[in-house]
Coordinates of C-alpha atoms in Angstrom, one line a residue:
Chain J
M1 CA 113.5 56.6 103.7
S2 CA 109.8 57.7 103.8
D3 CA 110.3 60.5 101.3
A4 CA 111.6 58.3 98.6
K5 CA 108.6 56.0 99.1
T6 CA 106.0 58.7 98.6
A7 CA 107.9 60.2 95.7
E8 CA 107.8 56.8 93.9
N9 CA 104.1 56.7 94.2
P10 CA 103.0 58.5 91.1
S11 CA 99.5 58.5 89.7
K12 CA 98.8 56.3 86.7
S13 CA 98.8 59.3 84.3
A14 CA 102.3 60.4 85.4
N15 CA 103.7 57.0 84.9
S16 CA 103.3 56.8 81.1
R17 CA 104.8 60.2 80.5
K18 CA 108.3 61.4 80.0
I19 CA 110.0 62.8 83.1
A20 CA 110.6 66.6 83.0
V21 CA 112.2 67.3 86.3
D22 CA 113.8 64.7 88.6
V23 CA 114.8 65.9 92.0
Q24 CA 117.1 63.4 93.7
G25 CA 117.7 63.7 97.4
A26 CA 118.0 67.4 97.4
S27 CA 118.9 69.2 100.6
K28 CA 119.4 72.9 101.2
I29 CA 121.0 73.9 104.5
F30 CA 121.3 77.6 105.6
G31 CA 123.7 78.8 108.3
T32 CA 126.2 76.8 110.2
G33 CA 126.6 75.5 113.8
A34 CA 123.7 76.3 116.1
D35 CA 122.0 78.5 113.4
R36 CA 121.9 75.5 111.0
V37 CA 118.5 75.2 109.3
A38 CA 117.6 72.6 106.8
A39 CA 115.2 74.4 104.5
L40 CA 115.0 71.3 102.4
D41 CA 115.7 67.9 103.8
N42 CA 116.6 65.1 101.4
V43 CA 113.7 65.6 99.0
S44 CA 113.1 63.4 96.0
V45 CA 110.3 63.9 93.5
T46 CA 109.7 63.3 89.8
I47 CA 107.6 65.6 87.7
A48 CA 106.3 64.4 84.4
E49 CA 106.3 66.4 81.1
N50 CA 103.2 68.6 80.6
E51 CA 102.1 68.1 84.2
F52 CA 100.5 70.8 86.4
F53 CA 102.5 70.0 89.5
T54 CA 101.8 71.8 92.8
L55 CA 104.1 72.2 95.8
L56 CA 101.7 72.9 98.7
G57 CA 102.5 73.8 102.2
P58 CA 102.6 76.5 104.9
S59 CA 105.2 79.2 104.8
G60 CA 108.6 77.9 105.7
C61 CA 107.9 74.4 104.5
G62 CA 110.6 74.5 101.9
K63 CA 108.4 74.8 98.8
T64 CA 110.0 78.1 97.6
T65 CA 113.5 76.8 98.3
L66 CA 112.8 73.8 96.1
L67 CA 111.5 76.1 93.4
R68 CA 114.7 78.2 93.7
L69 CA 116.9 75.1 93.4
I70 CA 115.1 74.2 90.2
A71 CA 115.4 77.8 88.9
G72 CA 119.1 77.9 89.9
F73 CA 118.9 80.9 92.3
E74 CA 120.1 78.6 95.0
Q75 CA 122.5 75.6 94.9
P76 CA 121.6 72.4 96.6
T77 CA 123.8 71.5 99.6
A78 CA 123.3 67.9 98.6
G79 CA 121.5 65.9 95.9
Q80 CA 120.9 66.5 92.2
I81 CA 118.3 68.1 90.0
L82 CA 117.8 66.6 86.6
L83 CA 116.0 68.3 83.7
E84 CA 115.0 65.8 81.0
G85 CA 117.7 63.4 82.3
Q86 CA 120.5 66.0 82.4
D87 CA 122.0 67.2 85.7
I88 CA 121.5 71.0 85.9
S89 CA 122.4 71.4 89.6
S90 CA 125.6 73.3 88.8
L91 CA 124.2 75.5 86.0
P92 CA 123.6 79.2 86.6
P93 CA 120.0 80.4 86.2
Y94 CA 120.7 81.9 82.8
A95 CA 121.8 78.6 81.4
R96 CA 118.7 76.6 82.4
P97 CA 115.8 76.3 80.0
V98 CA 113.4 77.1 82.9
N99 CA 111.5 80.3 83.5
T100 CA 109.9 81.7 86.6
V101 CA 106.8 83.8 87.3
F102 CA 107.7 85.7 90.5
Q103 CA 105.4 86.4 93.4
N104 CA 105.8 90.2 92.9
Y105 CA 106.0 89.7 89.1
A106 CA 109.4 91.5 88.9
L107 CA 108.5 93.2 85.7
F108 CA 111.2 95.5 84.4
P109 CA 109.8 99.0 85.2
H110 CA 111.9 100.8 82.5
M111 CA 110.5 98.7 79.7
T112 CA 107.1 98.4 77.9
V113 CA 104.9 95.4 78.1
A114 CA 106.2 94.2 74.8
G115 CA 109.8 95.0 75.9
N116 CA 109.4 92.8 78.9
I117 CA 108.0 89.9 76.9
A118 CA 110.8 90.2 74.3
F119 CA 113.6 90.3 76.9
G120 CA 114.2 86.5 77.2
L121 CA 114.1 86.1 73.5
E122 CA 116.6 88.9 73.0
M123 CA 119.0 87.3 75.5
L124 CA 118.7 84.0 73.6
G125 CA 119.8 85.9 70.5
K126 CA 116.7 85.1 68.5
P127 CA 116.4 87.0 65.2
K128 CA 114.4 90.3 65.3
A129 CA 111.6 89.0 63.0
E130 CA 111.1 85.9 65.2
I131 CA 111.0 88.0 68.4
K132 CA 108.4 90.3 67.0
Q133 CA 106.3 87.3 65.9
T134 CA 106.6 85.5 69.3
V135 CA 105.8 88.7 71.3
A136 CA 102.7 89.2 69.2
A137 CA 101.6 85.6 69.7
M138 CA 102.3 85.9 73.5
L139 CA 100.3 89.1 73.7
K140 CA 97.4 87.4 72.0
L141 CA 97.8 84.3 74.3
V142 CA 97.3 86.4 77.4
R143 CA 94.9 88.8 75.7
M144 CA 97.0 91.9 76.1
E145 CA 97.4 93.1 72.4
D146 CA 96.1 96.6 73.1
L147 CA 98.6 97.3 75.9
A148 CA 101.8 96.3 74.1
N149 CA 103.4 99.7 74.3
R150 CA 102.3 100.6 77.9
K151 CA 104.8 101.0 80.6
T152 CA 104.4 98.2 83.2
S153 CA 103.5 100.8 85.9
Q154 CA 100.5 101.9 83.8
I155 CA 98.6 98.6 83.9
S156 CA 96.6 96.9 86.7
G157 CA 97.8 94.1 88.9
G158 CA 95.9 91.4 87.0
Q159 CA 97.4 92.7 83.7
Q160 CA 100.9 92.8 85.3
Q161 CA 100.3 89.1 86.2
R162 CA 99.5 88.3 82.5
V163 CA 102.6 90.1 81.3
A164 CA 104.7 88.2 83.8
L165 CA 103.2 84.9 82.5
A166 CA 103.8 85.9 78.9
R167 CA 107.3 87.0 79.6
A168 CA 108.1 83.7 81.2
L169 CA 106.4 81.6 78.5
A170 CA 107.8 83.5 75.5
P171 CA 111.2 81.7 75.4
R172 CA 109.2 78.4 75.5
P173 CA 110.9 77.0 78.6
K174 CA 110.9 73.3 79.3
V175 CA 109.4 74.0 82.7
L176 CA 107.6 77.1 84.0
L177 CA 108.0 77.8 87.7
L178 CA 105.2 79.8 89.4
D179 CA 106.0 81.2 92.9
E180 CA 102.6 82.0 94.5
P181 CA 101.7 84.1 91.5
L182 CA 98.1 84.6 92.5
S183 CA 98.6 85.7 96.1
A184 CA 98.6 89.4 95.3
L185 CA 95.3 89.4 93.5
D186 CA 91.9 89.8 94.9
L187 CA 89.5 86.8 95.1
K188 CA 87.6 87.4 91.9
L189 CA 90.7 88.0 89.8
R190 CA 92.4 85.0 91.5
K191 CA 89.5 82.7 90.3
E192 CA 89.8 84.1 86.8
M193 CA 93.5 83.6 86.7
Q194 CA 93.2 80.0 88.0
I195 CA 91.2 79.2 84.9
E196 CA 93.5 81.3 82.8
L197 CA 96.6 79.4 84.1
K198 CA 95.0 76.0 83.3
R199 CA 94.1 77.2 79.8
L200 CA 97.7 78.5 79.2
Q201 CA 99.2 75.2 80.4
H202 CA 96.9 73.3 78.2
E203 CA 97.6 75.5 75.1
T204 CA 101.3 75.6 75.5
G205 CA 101.9 72.1 76.7
I206 CA 104.6 73.3 79.1
T207 CA 105.3 71.6 82.5
F208 CA 104.1 73.9 85.3
I209 CA 105.5 73.7 88.8
F210 CA 103.2 75.8 91.0
V211 CA 104.0 76.9 94.5
T212 CA 101.1 77.8 96.8
H213 CA 100.0 77.7 100.4
D214 CA 96.3 77.8 99.3
Q215 CA 94.9 74.3 99.5
E216 CA 91.9 75.2 97.4
E217 CA 94.1 76.6 94.6
A218 CA 96.1 73.4 94.7
L219 CA 93.1 71.1 94.6
T220 CA 91.3 72.9 91.7
M221 CA 94.3 73.4 89.4
S222 CA 96.8 70.5 89.9
D223 CA 97.3 67.2 88.1
R224 CA 99.4 66.2 91.2
I225 CA 100.2 67.8 94.5
A226 CA 103.2 67.4 96.8
V227 CA 102.3 68.4 100.3
M228 CA 105.4 69.7 102.1
S229 CA 106.2 70.4 105.8
K230 CA 109.4 71.3 107.5
G231 CA 111.6 70.7 104.5
K232 CA 110.2 67.4 103.6
I233 CA 107.6 66.1 101.1
L234 CA 105.0 64.2 103.1
Q235 CA 102.8 62.9 100.3
V236 CA 102.5 63.1 96.5
G237 CA 99.3 62.4 94.6
S238 CA 96.4 63.6 92.6
P239 CA 94.2 66.1 94.4
R240 CA 91.6 63.3 94.9
E241 CA 94.2 60.9 96.4
I242 CA 95.6 63.6 98.7
Y243 CA 92.1 64.6 99.8
D244 CA 90.5 61.2 100.2
H245 CA 93.6 59.3 101.4
P246 CA 95.8 61.6 103.4
A247 CA 98.8 59.5 104.6
E248 CA 99.8 61.7 107.6
R249 CA 98.1 63.8 110.2
F250 CA 99.7 67.0 108.8
V251 CA 98.3 66.3 105.3
A252 CA 94.8 65.5 106.6
N253 CA 94.8 68.6 108.8
F254 CA 96.2 71.0 106.2
I255 CA 93.8 70.0 103.4
G256 CA 90.1 70.4 104.1
E257 CA 88.4 69.6 107.3
T258 CA 88.5 66.2 108.9
N259 CA 87.6 64.1 111.9
F260 CA 90.4 62.2 113.8
L261 CA 89.6 59.0 115.7
E262 CA 92.0 57.0 117.8
G263 CA 91.8 53.2 117.8
E264 CA 93.5 49.9 117.9
R265 CA 94.6 48.0 114.8
T266 CA 92.8 44.7 114.2
K267 CA 92.8 42.2 111.3
K268 CA 89.7 43.7 109.7
G269 CA 90.6 47.3 110.3
V270 CA 90.5 49.5 113.4
K271 CA 88.6 49.0 116.7
L272 CA 87.6 52.3 118.2
A273 CA 87.4 53.1 121.9
N274 CA 83.6 52.7 121.9
G275 CA 84.0 49.1 120.6
V276 CA 83.0 49.7 117.0
E277 CA 85.2 48.1 114.4
L278 CA 85.7 49.9 111.0
A279 CA 87.2 48.8 107.7
V280 CA 89.9 51.2 106.7
S281 CA 92.3 51.9 103.8
L282 CA 96.0 51.7 104.6
P283 CA 98.5 54.3 103.8
E284 CA 101.9 53.6 102.1
G285 CA 104.8 52.9 104.4
L286 CA 102.7 52.1 107.4
A287 CA 104.8 51.2 110.5
G288 CA 103.7 48.1 112.5
K289 CA 102.0 50.1 115.3
S290 CA 99.0 48.8 117.2
Q291 CA 97.6 52.2 118.3
V292 CA 96.6 54.1 115.2
T293 CA 94.7 57.2 114.1
I294 CA 92.0 57.2 111.4
V295 CA 90.5 60.1 109.6
I296 CA 87.0 60.5 108.1
R297 CA 86.0 63.6 106.0
P298 CA 82.8 65.3 107.3
E299 CA 81.0 64.7 104.0
H300 CA 81.9 61.0 103.9
A301 CA 79.7 60.3 107.0
R302 CA 76.0 60.5 107.4
L303 CA 73.8 61.3 110.3
T304 CA 71.0 58.8 111.2
A305 CA 68.7 58.3 114.1
R306 CA 70.2 56.2 116.9
A307 CA 70.8 52.7 115.3
K308 CA 72.6 49.5 116.1
T309 CA 75.3 50.1 113.5
G310 CA 77.4 53.2 113.2
L311 CA 79.0 55.4 115.9
P312 CA 76.6 56.5 118.6
G313 CA 76.6 60.0 120.0
I314 CA 74.6 63.1 121.0
L315 CA 74.1 66.0 118.5
R316 CA 75.4 69.2 120.1
H317 CA 75.2 71.9 117.5
V318 CA 73.7 72.4 114.1
V319 CA 75.5 75.0 112.0
F320 CA 73.9 76.3 108.8
F321 CA 76.3 77.3 106.0
G322 CA 74.0 77.9 103.1
T323 CA 75.0 75.2 100.7
D324 CA 75.4 72.7 103.5
T325 CA 74.9 72.1 107.2
H326 CA 77.4 71.0 109.8
Y327 CA 76.4 68.7 112.6
H328 CA 78.7 68.6 115.6
V329 CA 78.3 65.3 117.4
D330 CA 79.7 64.2 120.8
L331 CA 80.6 60.6 120.2
D332 CA 80.4 58.1 123.1
A333 CA 84.1 57.7 124.2
C334 CA 85.5 59.0 121.0
G335 CA 85.4 62.8 121.2
E336 CA 83.8 65.3 118.7
F337 CA 82.8 64.4 115.2
I338 CA 81.5 66.7 112.5
V339 CA 79.2 65.6 109.8
R340 CA 78.5 67.7 106.7
E341 CA 75.4 67.3 104.7
Q342 CA 74.3 69.1 101.6
N343 CA 71.2 71.2 102.0
N344 CA 68.2 70.3 99.9
R345 CA 65.8 73.0 98.8
G346 CA 63.1 73.6 101.4
A347 CA 64.0 70.6 103.5
A348 CA 64.4 71.4 107.2
P349 CA 67.2 69.6 109.1
A350 CA 65.9 66.2 110.3
F351 CA 67.8 66.5 113.7
K352 CA 68.1 69.1 116.4
A353 CA 70.6 69.7 119.2
G354 CA 70.3 67.2 122.0
D355 CA 69.0 64.3 119.8
K356 CA 70.5 60.9 120.2
V357 CA 72.0 60.0 116.9
S358 CA 74.3 57.6 115.1
I359 CA 76.9 58.3 112.5
A360 CA 77.0 56.0 109.5
I361 CA 80.5 55.8 107.9
G362 CA 80.5 55.3 104.1
E363 CA 82.5 52.5 102.5
N364 CA 86.2 53.3 102.1
A365 CA 85.6 56.6 104.0
A366 CA 88.0 55.8 106.8
Q367 CA 91.7 56.3 106.1
M368 CA 94.4 55.2 108.5
L369 CA 97.3 57.6 109.1
R370 CA 100.9 56.6 108.9
D371 CA 102.0 58.6 112.0
Chain Y
M1 CA 91.0 110.5 121.5
A2 CA 93.8 112.6 122.7
R3 CA 95.3 115.0 120.2
R4 CA 98.8 114.1 119.1
F5 CA 101.6 116.4 120.1
S6 CA 102.2 118.8 117.2
V7 CA 105.2 121.0 117.2
T8 CA 103.6 123.4 114.8
S9 CA 100.8 124.3 117.2
Q10 CA 103.2 125.4 120.0
P11 CA 103.1 129.1 121.0
G12 CA 105.9 131.0 119.3
F13 CA 106.6 128.4 116.6
V14 CA 105.9 130.6 113.7
F15 CA 107.9 133.4 115.1
L16 CA 110.9 131.1 115.8
A17 CA 110.7 129.5 112.4
M18 CA 110.6 132.9 110.7
L19 CA 113.5 134.2 112.7
T20 CA 115.6 131.2 111.9
F21 CA 115.0 131.5 108.2
F22 CA 115.7 135.2 108.4
L23 CA 119.0 134.7 110.1
L24 CA 120.0 131.9 107.7
Y25 CA 119.3 133.8 104.6
L26 CA 120.1 137.4 105.6
P27 CA 123.8 137.3 104.8
V28 CA 123.3 135.6 101.5
A29 CA 120.5 138.0 100.6
T30 CA 122.7 141.0 101.5
L31 CA 125.5 139.6 99.4
V32 CA 123.2 139.2 96.4
F33 CA 121.7 142.6 97.0
Y34 CA 125.0 144.5 96.9
S35 CA 126.1 142.7 93.8
F36 CA 123.8 145.0 92.0
N37 CA 125.3 148.1 93.6
A38 CA 126.3 150.9 91.2
G39 CA 128.9 152.2 93.6
V40 CA 132.2 150.7 94.7
S41 CA 131.2 149.9 98.3
V42 CA 129.8 146.6 99.5
A43 CA 127.9 148.4 102.3
I44 CA 126.6 151.7 100.9
W45 CA 123.8 151.5 98.3
E46 CA 124.2 153.8 95.4
G47 CA 121.6 152.6 92.9
F48 CA 121.0 149.5 90.7
S49 CA 123.5 148.5 88.1
L50 CA 124.9 145.4 86.4
R51 CA 128.3 147.1 86.4
W52 CA 130.0 144.5 88.6
Y53 CA 128.7 141.6 86.6
H54 CA 130.2 143.1 83.4
T55 CA 133.5 143.7 85.2
A56 CA 133.6 140.1 86.6
M57 CA 132.7 138.7 83.2
A58 CA 135.4 140.7 81.5
N59 CA 138.0 139.9 84.1
E60 CA 140.4 137.4 82.5
A61 CA 141.6 136.1 85.9
V62 CA 138.0 135.3 86.8
Q63 CA 137.3 133.6 83.5
E64 CA 140.5 131.5 83.8
A65 CA 139.8 130.5 87.4
A66 CA 136.1 129.7 86.6
L67 CA 137.1 127.5 83.6
R68 CA 139.8 125.8 85.7
S69 CA 137.3 125.1 88.5
A70 CA 134.7 123.7 86.1
F71 CA 137.4 121.5 84.4
I72 CA 138.7 120.1 87.7
A73 CA 135.2 119.5 89.0
F74 CA 134.1 117.8 85.8
I75 CA 137.0 115.4 85.6
A76 CA 137.1 114.7 89.3
A77 CA 133.3 114.2 89.4
I78 CA 133.4 111.7 86.5
I79 CA 136.3 109.7 88.0
A80 CA 134.7 109.8 91.4
T81 CA 131.3 108.7 90.1
I82 CA 132.7 105.8 88.2
S83 CA 134.7 104.6 91.2
A84 CA 131.7 105.2 93.5
T85 CA 129.4 103.2 91.2
M86 CA 131.7 100.3 91.2
A87 CA 132.2 100.6 95.0
A88 CA 128.4 100.8 95.5
I89 CA 127.7 97.7 93.4
A90 CA 130.5 95.8 95.2
T91 CA 129.2 96.7 98.6
T92 CA 125.5 96.1 97.9
R93 CA 125.6 93.1 95.6
T94 CA 127.8 90.7 97.5
P95 CA 126.6 88.5 100.3
E96 CA 127.5 90.0 103.7
Y97 CA 130.8 89.1 105.1
P98 CA 132.9 90.2 108.1
G99 CA 134.6 93.4 107.3
L100 CA 131.9 94.8 105.0
T101 CA 131.0 97.5 107.5
F102 CA 134.7 98.5 107.7
K103 CA 134.6 99.0 103.9
Y104 CA 131.7 101.4 104.2
A105 CA 133.7 103.4 106.7
F106 CA 136.8 103.3 104.5
I107 CA 134.9 104.6 101.5
N108 CA 133.3 107.3 103.5
Q109 CA 136.5 108.3 105.3
P110 CA 136.8 111.7 103.7
L111 CA 133.5 112.7 105.3
M112 CA 135.0 112.0 108.8
V113 CA 138.7 113.1 108.5
P114 CA 138.9 116.9 109.0
E115 CA 139.6 118.5 105.7
I116 CA 142.6 120.4 107.0
V117 CA 144.2 117.1 107.9
T118 CA 143.7 115.7 104.4
A119 CA 145.0 119.0 103.0
V120 CA 148.2 118.9 105.0
A121 CA 148.7 115.3 104.3
L122 CA 148.3 115.8 100.6
L123 CA 150.6 118.9 100.6
I124 CA 153.4 116.8 102.1
V125 CA 152.9 113.8 99.8
F126 CA 152.4 115.8 96.7
S127 CA 155.4 118.0 97.3
R128 CA 157.5 114.9 97.5
I129 CA 156.1 113.5 94.3
K130 CA 156.6 116.9 92.6
I131 CA 160.3 116.7 93.4
W132 CA 160.6 113.1 92.2
T133 CA 158.6 113.6 89.0
D134 CA 159.0 117.2 88.2
Y135 CA 155.3 117.3 87.2
S136 CA 153.3 120.2 88.6
G137 CA 150.2 120.2 86.5
L138 CA 146.5 120.0 87.4
G139 CA 146.7 116.3 88.1
Y140 CA 147.3 116.8 91.8
L141 CA 144.2 118.9 92.2
I142 CA 142.1 116.5 90.1
A143 CA 143.4 113.5 92.2
A144 CA 142.7 115.4 95.5
H145 CA 139.2 116.4 94.4
T146 CA 138.4 112.9 93.1
A147 CA 139.3 111.5 96.5
F148 CA 137.1 113.7 98.6
C149 CA 134.2 113.6 96.0
I150 CA 133.9 109.8 96.1
P151 CA 131.7 109.5 99.2
F152 CA 129.4 112.3 97.9
A153 CA 128.9 110.3 94.7
Y154 CA 128.8 107.0 96.6
L155 CA 126.0 107.7 99.0
P156 CA 123.1 108.4 96.5
I157 CA 124.2 105.6 94.2
R158 CA 124.3 103.1 97.1
A159 CA 120.9 104.4 98.3
R160 CA 119.5 103.7 94.8
L161 CA 121.0 100.2 94.6
E162 CA 119.7 99.3 98.1
S163 CA 116.1 100.4 97.2
M164 CA 116.2 98.5 94.0
D165 CA 114.1 95.3 93.8
L166 CA 116.6 92.4 93.7
T167 CA 114.2 90.1 92.1
L168 CA 114.5 92.2 88.9
E169 CA 118.1 91.1 88.5
R170 CA 117.1 87.6 89.4
A171 CA 114.3 87.7 86.8
A172 CA 116.9 88.9 84.2
A173 CA 119.1 85.9 85.0
D174 CA 116.1 83.7 84.8
L175 CA 115.4 85.0 81.3
Y176 CA 118.9 84.0 80.1
A177 CA 120.7 87.3 80.7
T178 CA 124.4 86.7 81.8
P179 CA 125.5 88.7 84.8
F180 CA 127.0 91.4 82.5
Q181 CA 123.8 91.5 80.3
A182 CA 121.7 91.8 83.4
F183 CA 123.8 94.7 84.6
R184 CA 123.7 96.5 81.3
R185 CA 120.1 96.0 80.5
I186 CA 118.5 96.1 84.0
T187 CA 120.7 97.4 86.8
L188 CA 122.4 100.2 85.0
P189 CA 119.3 101.8 83.4
L190 CA 117.5 101.7 86.8
L191 CA 120.6 103.1 88.5
W192 CA 121.0 106.1 86.2
P193 CA 119.1 108.6 88.4
G194 CA 121.4 107.6 91.3
I195 CA 124.5 107.9 89.2
I196 CA 123.5 111.4 87.9
A197 CA 122.6 112.5 91.4
G198 CA 125.9 111.3 92.6
F199 CA 127.7 113.1 89.8
M200 CA 125.9 116.4 90.6
L201 CA 126.7 116.2 94.2
A202 CA 130.4 115.4 93.5
F203 CA 130.6 118.2 91.0
V204 CA 129.2 120.8 93.4
T205 CA 131.4 119.6 96.2
S206 CA 134.5 119.9 94.0
L207 CA 133.4 123.3 92.7
D208 CA 133.4 125.0 96.0
D209 CA 136.3 123.4 97.8
V210 CA 138.8 125.9 99.3
V211 CA 140.9 124.2 102.0
I212 CA 142.3 121.2 100.1
T213 CA 142.7 123.2 96.9
E214 CA 144.5 126.0 98.7
F215 CA 147.1 123.5 100.0
V216 CA 147.5 121.4 96.9
K217 CA 147.5 124.0 94.1
S218 CA 150.7 125.1 92.5
G219 CA 151.4 128.6 91.3
G220 CA 149.0 129.9 88.7
Q221 CA 146.4 127.2 89.5
E222 CA 143.7 129.4 91.1
T223 CA 140.2 128.0 91.1
L224 CA 137.3 130.3 91.5
P225 CA 137.0 129.9 95.3
T226 CA 140.7 130.4 95.9
Y227 CA 140.7 133.3 93.5
M228 CA 137.9 134.9 95.5
L229 CA 139.8 134.3 98.7
G230 CA 142.8 136.0 97.3
Q231 CA 140.8 139.0 96.2
L232 CA 139.3 139.4 99.6
R233 CA 142.7 139.9 101.1
R234 CA 143.3 142.9 98.8
S235 CA 140.4 145.2 98.0
V236 CA 136.7 144.4 98.3
T237 CA 134.4 145.6 95.6
P238 CA 130.9 144.4 94.7
E239 CA 132.7 142.4 91.9
I240 CA 133.2 139.7 94.5
N241 CA 129.5 139.8 95.3
A242 CA 128.7 139.4 91.6
I243 CA 131.0 136.4 91.2
S244 CA 129.5 134.9 94.4
T245 CA 126.0 135.4 93.2
I246 CA 126.7 133.6 89.9
F247 CA 128.4 130.9 91.8
L248 CA 125.4 130.6 94.1
G249 CA 123.1 130.4 91.1
I250 CA 125.1 127.5 89.6
S251 CA 125.2 125.6 92.9
V252 CA 121.5 126.0 93.5
L253 CA 120.8 124.8 90.0
F254 CA 122.9 121.6 90.5
V255 CA 121.5 120.8 93.9
T256 CA 118.0 121.4 92.6
I257 CA 118.6 118.9 89.8
F258 CA 120.0 116.5 92.3
F259 CA 116.9 116.7 94.5
L260 CA 114.6 116.4 91.5
I261 CA 116.4 113.3 90.3
S262 CA 116.8 111.6 93.6
R263 CA 113.2 112.2 94.5
K264 CA 112.0 110.5 91.3
K265 CA 111.0 106.9 92.3
N266 CA 111.8 104.2 89.8

């Protein structure tokens, strides 16, 4: 089972920590007969304590369904969900020490900011003095002390977002689930909240499970990312692992820009259609195929004048992006290849369209795909 | 860009609208006007006076009928509102299943069955029960009014529940509220405007019912509308206009409150 294999490939940091959430072969099937849809297909993943873990994928990939299974809003059709070793699959949401920040915040409109934050504590039957103290601490944590007695309709979107966070953090859950919480904010506010979220996670020490379709958000905030597609987890790893060593075509395509090259597998690595042989890193769970695809990130290659080494080709377009320049190269027998180079102050591009060039591939830059 | 079709800019629109309003409100305006007549006629104006209001207020039969009407309407509207609230929650907060649409239809049945049919049916059933139990109190009227008030209370409550953000209840459950706590702390407070609107509508509906009341009531159980009907069969004085005007005022008041409440968003 390929899912299990990727799931059991945690980064070093996650290995040494206690496990917070352990999803074991969870499936969720909606509908019956011909309308049967597997929103989640036999997914296994372990999430360590105090980890900022991101479920990344396009809409409909199953990331929200997985979040709902952990929260308890949905019951798994098969499989188990363990929280600190205990099976919580059959517990209702109100019996799980897990809180959610909803995409639309879901603040209670008939309560004040402070009333919203106190709600979870009241339901847990905490003493009044403790609730007051915790609410004050939470308001301070999200920097909302001045607005404690406002109605939630009287504050801005960014402020509502903070209240939603404070409300979910107040009962000190073992795990905080965040369902695309930043998607309703404008770009500037989103950047601010990204930093704010990291700070909150650091200060509270709570495990965060973050759902997003925004790859940049995932790369900048996460300790580890699980890339999902069609109800399956394709790859789990640190942002750097996922970016530098995508295991499948979908992952390589979904995260960042990349060049795909077809070739034949050899002892040393891969032999491309133009005869050049490249050393490549191998993915987990590689099948014994002879025809393979490799990926190379545009910034992991360099453009040189036509040379004996490297991939020969003809420069077609030079596209200026401010911070960097993209060179579109037509490779001999291997299709199009994009090279990205950082712009240096004052330096004009060394090449122009029509030049005969070569592409030098950096060491460990080429990654073979599993599929 | 072509101008969009606008009904208000068609020739004759203003005239037609004015005429319609005039025809709609002319009878009511006439009725209100003659309630202030000093003379005994409902058609010949003899000067302004509050005479008939005093007469109506002092009339013990009117007082009694008005109180009975209010009592029946109040009790019936409360029972109908509670039933309607439960029905609305049950029909909006359960996953869809075959037969749910039938239940909507069943709850709203009194809106579709002709009132006279319900009236005759109740007359037959209640007369049987009266013989068996020997009870002939207001219970029959209250039961009958409750039955036809339920859909009027149900519709605004259901509308409110349907427009409510379901993630709020989910968020409450997520924050350790049991289903009952979530209902009491989140759903119910947000549902109040709908419940009050439903109650108002049920109350007004009960207040001015004639047909079913006429069939179901026992001797000495006149409500204000049936009393007025009885009076019209005998002599017509502006007293009936005065009673009608007061009645109109009360209904307008309730319906206005209903609109104000149901218009209020969240």
